[in-house]
CSV table of C-alpha atoms and ligand atoms in Angstrom, one decimal:
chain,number,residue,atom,x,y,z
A,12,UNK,CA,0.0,0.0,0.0
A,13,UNK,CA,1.2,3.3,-1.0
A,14,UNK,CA,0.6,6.9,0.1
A,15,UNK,CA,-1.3,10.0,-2.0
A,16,UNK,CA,-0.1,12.8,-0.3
A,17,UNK,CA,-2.2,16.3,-1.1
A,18,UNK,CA,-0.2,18.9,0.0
A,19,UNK,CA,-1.5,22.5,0.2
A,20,UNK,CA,0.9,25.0,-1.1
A,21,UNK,CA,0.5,29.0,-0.7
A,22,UNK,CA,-1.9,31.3,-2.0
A,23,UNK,CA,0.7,34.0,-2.7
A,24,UNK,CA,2.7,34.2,0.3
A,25,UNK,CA,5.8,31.5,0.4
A,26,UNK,CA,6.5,32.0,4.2
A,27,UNK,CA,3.0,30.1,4.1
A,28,UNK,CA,4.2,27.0,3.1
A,29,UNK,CA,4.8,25.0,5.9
A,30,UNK,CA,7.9,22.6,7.5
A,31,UNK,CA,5.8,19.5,6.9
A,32,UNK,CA,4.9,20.2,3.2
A,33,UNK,CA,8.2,20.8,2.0
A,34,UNK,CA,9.6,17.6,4.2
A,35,UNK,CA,6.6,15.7,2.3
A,36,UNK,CA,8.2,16.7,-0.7
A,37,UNK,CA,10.9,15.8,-0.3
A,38,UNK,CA,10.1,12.4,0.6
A,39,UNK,CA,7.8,11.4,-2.3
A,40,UNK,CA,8.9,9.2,-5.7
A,41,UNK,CA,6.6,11.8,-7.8
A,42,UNK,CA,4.7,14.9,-7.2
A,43,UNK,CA,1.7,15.7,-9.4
A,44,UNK,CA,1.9,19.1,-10.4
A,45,UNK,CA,-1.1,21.3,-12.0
A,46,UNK,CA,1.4,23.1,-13.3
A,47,UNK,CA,4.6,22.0,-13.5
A,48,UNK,CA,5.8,25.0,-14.8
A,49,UNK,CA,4.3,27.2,-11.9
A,50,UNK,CA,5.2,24.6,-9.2
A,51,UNK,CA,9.1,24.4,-10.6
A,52,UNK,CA,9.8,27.9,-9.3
A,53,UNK,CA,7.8,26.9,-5.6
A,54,UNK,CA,9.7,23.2,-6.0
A,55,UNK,CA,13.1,25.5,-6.5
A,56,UNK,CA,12.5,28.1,-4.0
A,57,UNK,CA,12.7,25.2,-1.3
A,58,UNK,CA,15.5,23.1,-2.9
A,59,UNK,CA,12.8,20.6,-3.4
A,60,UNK,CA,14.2,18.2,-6.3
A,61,UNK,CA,11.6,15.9,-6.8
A,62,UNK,CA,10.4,14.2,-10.9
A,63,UNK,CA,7.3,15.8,-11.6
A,64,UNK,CA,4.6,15.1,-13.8
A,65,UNK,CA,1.7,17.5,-15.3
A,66,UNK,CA,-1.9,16.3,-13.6
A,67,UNK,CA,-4.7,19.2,-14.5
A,68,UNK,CA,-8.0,19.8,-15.3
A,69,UNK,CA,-8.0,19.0,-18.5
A,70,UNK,CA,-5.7,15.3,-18.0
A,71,UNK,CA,-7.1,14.3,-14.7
A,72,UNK,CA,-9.1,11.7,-16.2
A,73,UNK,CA,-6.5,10.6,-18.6
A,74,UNK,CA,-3.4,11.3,-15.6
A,75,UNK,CA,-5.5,9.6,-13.2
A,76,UNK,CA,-4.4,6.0,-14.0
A,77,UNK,CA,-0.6,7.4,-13.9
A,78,UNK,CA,-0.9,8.4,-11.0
A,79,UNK,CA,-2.7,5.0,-9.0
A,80,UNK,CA,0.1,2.6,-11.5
A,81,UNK,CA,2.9,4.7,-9.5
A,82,UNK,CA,1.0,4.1,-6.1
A,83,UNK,CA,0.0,0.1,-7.6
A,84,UNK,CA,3.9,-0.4,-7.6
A,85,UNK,CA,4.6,0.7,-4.3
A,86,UNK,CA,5.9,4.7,-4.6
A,87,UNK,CA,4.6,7.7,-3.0
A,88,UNK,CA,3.0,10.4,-4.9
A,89,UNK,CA,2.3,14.1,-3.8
A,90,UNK,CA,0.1,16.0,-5.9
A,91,UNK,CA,0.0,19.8,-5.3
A,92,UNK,CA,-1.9,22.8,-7.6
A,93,UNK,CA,-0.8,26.0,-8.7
A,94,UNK,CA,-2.3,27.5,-5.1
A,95,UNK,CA,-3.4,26.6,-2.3
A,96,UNK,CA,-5.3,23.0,-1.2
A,97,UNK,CA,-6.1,20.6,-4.0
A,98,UNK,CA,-9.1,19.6,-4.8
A,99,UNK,CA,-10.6,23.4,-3.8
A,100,UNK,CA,-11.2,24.8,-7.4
A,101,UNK,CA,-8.7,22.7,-8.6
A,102,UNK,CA,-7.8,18.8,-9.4
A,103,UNK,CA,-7.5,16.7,-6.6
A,104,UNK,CA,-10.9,15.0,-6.1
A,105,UNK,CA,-10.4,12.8,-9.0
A,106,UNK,CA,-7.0,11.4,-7.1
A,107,UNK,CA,-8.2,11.2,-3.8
A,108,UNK,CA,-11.0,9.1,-4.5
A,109,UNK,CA,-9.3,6.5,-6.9
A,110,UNK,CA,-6.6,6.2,-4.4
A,111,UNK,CA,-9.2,5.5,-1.9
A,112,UNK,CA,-10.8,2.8,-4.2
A,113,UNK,CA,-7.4,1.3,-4.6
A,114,UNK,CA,-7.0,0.9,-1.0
A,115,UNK,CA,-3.8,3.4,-0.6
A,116,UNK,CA,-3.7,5.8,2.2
A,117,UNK,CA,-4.3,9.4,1.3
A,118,UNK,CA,-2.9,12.1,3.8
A,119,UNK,CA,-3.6,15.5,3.6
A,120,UNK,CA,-1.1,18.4,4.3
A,121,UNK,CA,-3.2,21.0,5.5
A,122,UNK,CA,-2.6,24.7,4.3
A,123,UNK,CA,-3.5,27.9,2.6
A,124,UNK,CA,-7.0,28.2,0.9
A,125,UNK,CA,-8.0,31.1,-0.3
A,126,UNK,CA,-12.1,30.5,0.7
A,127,UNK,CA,-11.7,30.0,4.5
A,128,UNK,CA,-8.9,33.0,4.5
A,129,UNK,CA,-10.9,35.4,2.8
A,130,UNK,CA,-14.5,33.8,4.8
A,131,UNK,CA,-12.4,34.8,8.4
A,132,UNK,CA,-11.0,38.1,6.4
A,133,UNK,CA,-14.9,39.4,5.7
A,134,UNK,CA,-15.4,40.0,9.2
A,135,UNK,CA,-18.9,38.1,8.5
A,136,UNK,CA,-20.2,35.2,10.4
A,137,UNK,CA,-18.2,32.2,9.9
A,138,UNK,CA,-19.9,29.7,12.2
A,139,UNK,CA,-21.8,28.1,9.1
A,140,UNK,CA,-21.0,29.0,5.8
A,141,UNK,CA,-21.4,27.3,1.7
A,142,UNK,CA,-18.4,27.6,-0.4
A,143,UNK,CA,-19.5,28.1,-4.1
A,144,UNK,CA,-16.4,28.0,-5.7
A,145,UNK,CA,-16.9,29.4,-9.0
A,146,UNK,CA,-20.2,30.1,-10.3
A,147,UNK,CA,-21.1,28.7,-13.7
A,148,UNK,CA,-20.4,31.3,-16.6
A,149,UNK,CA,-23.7,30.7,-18.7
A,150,UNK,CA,-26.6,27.9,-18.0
A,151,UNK,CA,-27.4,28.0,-14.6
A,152,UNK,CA,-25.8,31.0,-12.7
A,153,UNK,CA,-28.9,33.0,-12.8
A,154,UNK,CA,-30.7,30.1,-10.9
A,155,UNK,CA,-27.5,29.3,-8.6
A,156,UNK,CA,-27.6,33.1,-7.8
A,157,UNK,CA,-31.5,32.7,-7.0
A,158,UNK,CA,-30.7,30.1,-4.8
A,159,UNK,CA,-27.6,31.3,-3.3
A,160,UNK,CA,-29.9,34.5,-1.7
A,161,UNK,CA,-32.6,32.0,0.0
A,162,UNK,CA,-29.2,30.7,1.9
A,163,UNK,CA,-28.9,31.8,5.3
A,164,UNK,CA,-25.0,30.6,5.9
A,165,UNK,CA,-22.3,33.1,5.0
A,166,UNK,CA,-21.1,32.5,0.9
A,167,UNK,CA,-17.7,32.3,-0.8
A,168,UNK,CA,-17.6,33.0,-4.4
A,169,UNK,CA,-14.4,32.7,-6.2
A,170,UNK,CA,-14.2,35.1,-8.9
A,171,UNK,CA,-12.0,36.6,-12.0
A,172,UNK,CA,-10.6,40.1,-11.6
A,173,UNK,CA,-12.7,40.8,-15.1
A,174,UNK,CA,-15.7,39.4,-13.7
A,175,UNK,CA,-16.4,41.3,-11.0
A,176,UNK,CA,-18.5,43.8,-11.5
A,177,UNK,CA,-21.0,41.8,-13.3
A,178,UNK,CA,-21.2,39.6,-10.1
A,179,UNK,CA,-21.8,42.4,-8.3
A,180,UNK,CA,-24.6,43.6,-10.2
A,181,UNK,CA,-25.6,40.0,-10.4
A,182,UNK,CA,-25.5,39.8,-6.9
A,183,UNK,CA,-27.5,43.0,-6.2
A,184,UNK,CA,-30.5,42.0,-8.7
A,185,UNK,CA,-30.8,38.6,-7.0
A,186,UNK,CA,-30.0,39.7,-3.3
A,187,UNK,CA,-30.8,42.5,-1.1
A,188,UNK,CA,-29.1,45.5,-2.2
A,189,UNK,CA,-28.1,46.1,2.1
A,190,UNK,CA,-26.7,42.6,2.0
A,191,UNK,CA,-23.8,42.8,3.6
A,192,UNK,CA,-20.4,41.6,1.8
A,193,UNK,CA,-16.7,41.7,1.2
A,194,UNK,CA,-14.4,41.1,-1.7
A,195,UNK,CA,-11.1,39.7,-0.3
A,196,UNK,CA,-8.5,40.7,-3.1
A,197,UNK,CA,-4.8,39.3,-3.2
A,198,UNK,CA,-4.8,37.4,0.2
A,199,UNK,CA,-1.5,37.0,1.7
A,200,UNK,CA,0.5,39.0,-0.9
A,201,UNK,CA,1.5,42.9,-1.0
A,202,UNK,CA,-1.3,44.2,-2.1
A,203,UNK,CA,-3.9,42.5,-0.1
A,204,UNK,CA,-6.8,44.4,0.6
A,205,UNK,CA,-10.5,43.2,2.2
A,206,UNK,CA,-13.0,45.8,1.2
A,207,UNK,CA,-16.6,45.3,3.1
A,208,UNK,CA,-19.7,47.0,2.9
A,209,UNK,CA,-23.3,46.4,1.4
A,210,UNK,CA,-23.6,44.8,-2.0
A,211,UNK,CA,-23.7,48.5,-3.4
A,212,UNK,CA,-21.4,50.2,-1.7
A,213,UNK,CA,-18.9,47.5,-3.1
A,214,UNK,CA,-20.6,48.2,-6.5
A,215,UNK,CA,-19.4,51.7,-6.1
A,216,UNK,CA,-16.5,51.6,-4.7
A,217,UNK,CA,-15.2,48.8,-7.9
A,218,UNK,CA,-16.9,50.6,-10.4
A,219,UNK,CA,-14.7,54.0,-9.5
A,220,UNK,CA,-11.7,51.9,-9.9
A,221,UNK,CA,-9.5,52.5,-13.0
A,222,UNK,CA,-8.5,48.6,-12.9
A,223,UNK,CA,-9.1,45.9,-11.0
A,224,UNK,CA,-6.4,43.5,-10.5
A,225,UNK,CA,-5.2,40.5,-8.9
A,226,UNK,CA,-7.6,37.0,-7.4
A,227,UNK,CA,-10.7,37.5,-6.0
A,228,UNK,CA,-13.1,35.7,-3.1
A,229,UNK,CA,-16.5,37.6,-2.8
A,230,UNK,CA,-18.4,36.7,0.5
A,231,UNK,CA,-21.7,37.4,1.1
A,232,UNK,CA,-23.5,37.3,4.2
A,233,UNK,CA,-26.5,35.0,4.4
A,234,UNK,CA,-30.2,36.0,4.2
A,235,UNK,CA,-31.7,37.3,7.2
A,236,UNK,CA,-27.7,38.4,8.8
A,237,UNK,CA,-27.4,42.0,10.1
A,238,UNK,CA,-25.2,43.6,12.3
B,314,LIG,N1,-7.1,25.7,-4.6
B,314,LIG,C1,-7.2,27.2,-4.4
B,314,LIG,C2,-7.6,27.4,-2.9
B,314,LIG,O1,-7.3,26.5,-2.1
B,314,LIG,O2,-8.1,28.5,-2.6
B,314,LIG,C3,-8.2,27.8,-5.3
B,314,LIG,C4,-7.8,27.7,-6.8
B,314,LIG,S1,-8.9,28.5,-7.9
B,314,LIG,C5,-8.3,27.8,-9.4
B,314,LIG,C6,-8.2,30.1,-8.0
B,314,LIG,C7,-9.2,31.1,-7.4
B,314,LIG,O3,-8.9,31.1,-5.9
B,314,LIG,C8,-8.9,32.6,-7.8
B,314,LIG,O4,-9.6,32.9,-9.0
B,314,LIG,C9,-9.5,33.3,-6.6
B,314,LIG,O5,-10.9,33.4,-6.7
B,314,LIG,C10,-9.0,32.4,-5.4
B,314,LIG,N2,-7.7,32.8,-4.9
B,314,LIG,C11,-6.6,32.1,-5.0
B,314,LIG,N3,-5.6,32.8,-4.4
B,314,LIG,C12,-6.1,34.0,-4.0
B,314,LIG,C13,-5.5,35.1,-3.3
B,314,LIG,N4,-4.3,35.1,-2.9
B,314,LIG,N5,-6.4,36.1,-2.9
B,314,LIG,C14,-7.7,36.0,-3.3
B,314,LIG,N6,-8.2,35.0,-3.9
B,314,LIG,C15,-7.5,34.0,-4.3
């Protein structure tokens, strides 16, 4: 029996990752990379010198059997993503439960995610709370959205720089207006910033921007929460 390590790597800051990843790392045959491109410079920045191999969205089904025939003959594997924990918005799920199937152990290296950072960040309740990840781009969203503002748990969108303001909007047709929110922008890194307010005061304040930059978790306070 082998072991699937997922290891959690930072969402921007490297002084995140921690003692027990990198020795992980170091100790695995392979480590699956999203990117292997992206994890090379994280992989060289610790003197980590490990083969890697590419295992992303658009493989995982194909990488998938890689992966278990390196666990079937008795190596390690880590798989890691370009941020953060696998498996949150990114591949990992796939893995985990094959390996499972398979009867290999899977250990999680806990870490950086950029859902519960920015949740804790928004200064909103985080006793119960959904995480939406992305929100589909066409069919369905309008419906999710409808559903999302029945919710009474604090949400966590994940959402592009460029697509912002038309969740906003999006978010202030479906919700209350006064719902209260934040958008958590570049967690961890130099230009971190956690703007709350309502739903349109965060409308305003984005729309009077020249640009907006950098990765994005929107929170929105559940129906019925008020200060
Ligand atoms: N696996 C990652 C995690 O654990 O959070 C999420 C990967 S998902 C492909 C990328 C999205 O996560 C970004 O579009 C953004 O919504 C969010 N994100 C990642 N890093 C972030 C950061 N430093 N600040 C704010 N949001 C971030």
């Amino acid at each position: 029996m082998s072991t699937l390590y997922i290891v959690a790597t930072p969402i921007g800051n490297l002084s995140d990752f921690s003692p027990r990843a990198v020795e992980v790392l170091n100790e695995v045959d392979y480590i699956a990379c999203e990117d292997t491109r992206t994890s090379g410079n994280l992989l060289r920045h610790f003197g980590i010198n490990k083969p890697t191999f590419s295992f992303h969205q658009h493989n995982e089904h194909r990488k998938v059997g890689h992966l278990t025939n390196i666990l079937d003959a008795g190596q390690n594997v880590a798989l890691i993503s370009d941020a953060g924990m696998p498996g949150i918005s990114d591949p990992g799920f796939l893995a985990v439960r094959q390996a499972q199937n398979l009867n290999h152990t899977v250990t999680v290296i806990p870490g950086p995610d950029a859902a519960t950072t920015a949740l804790v960040a928004s200064a909103l309740p985080c006793d119960r709370y959904v995480f939406e990840g992305f929100l589909p781009h066409k069919k369905g969203r309008q419906k999710r959205l409808g559903q999302l503002a029945e919710d009474e748990r604090t949400i966590i969108i994940y959402e592009s720089p460029h697509r912002l303001l038309k969740l906003l909007g999006e978010i202030e047709k479906h919700f209350e207006p006064e719902r209260l929110a934040a958008v958590a922008r570049e967690l961890t890194k130099k230009f971190e910033e956690v703007v709350r307010g309502t739903i349109n005061e965060l409308k305003t304040e984005f729309e009077s921007r020249d640009s907006i930059k950098g990765e994005i978790v929107v929170i929105v306070a559940g129906k019925g929460y008020s200060e």
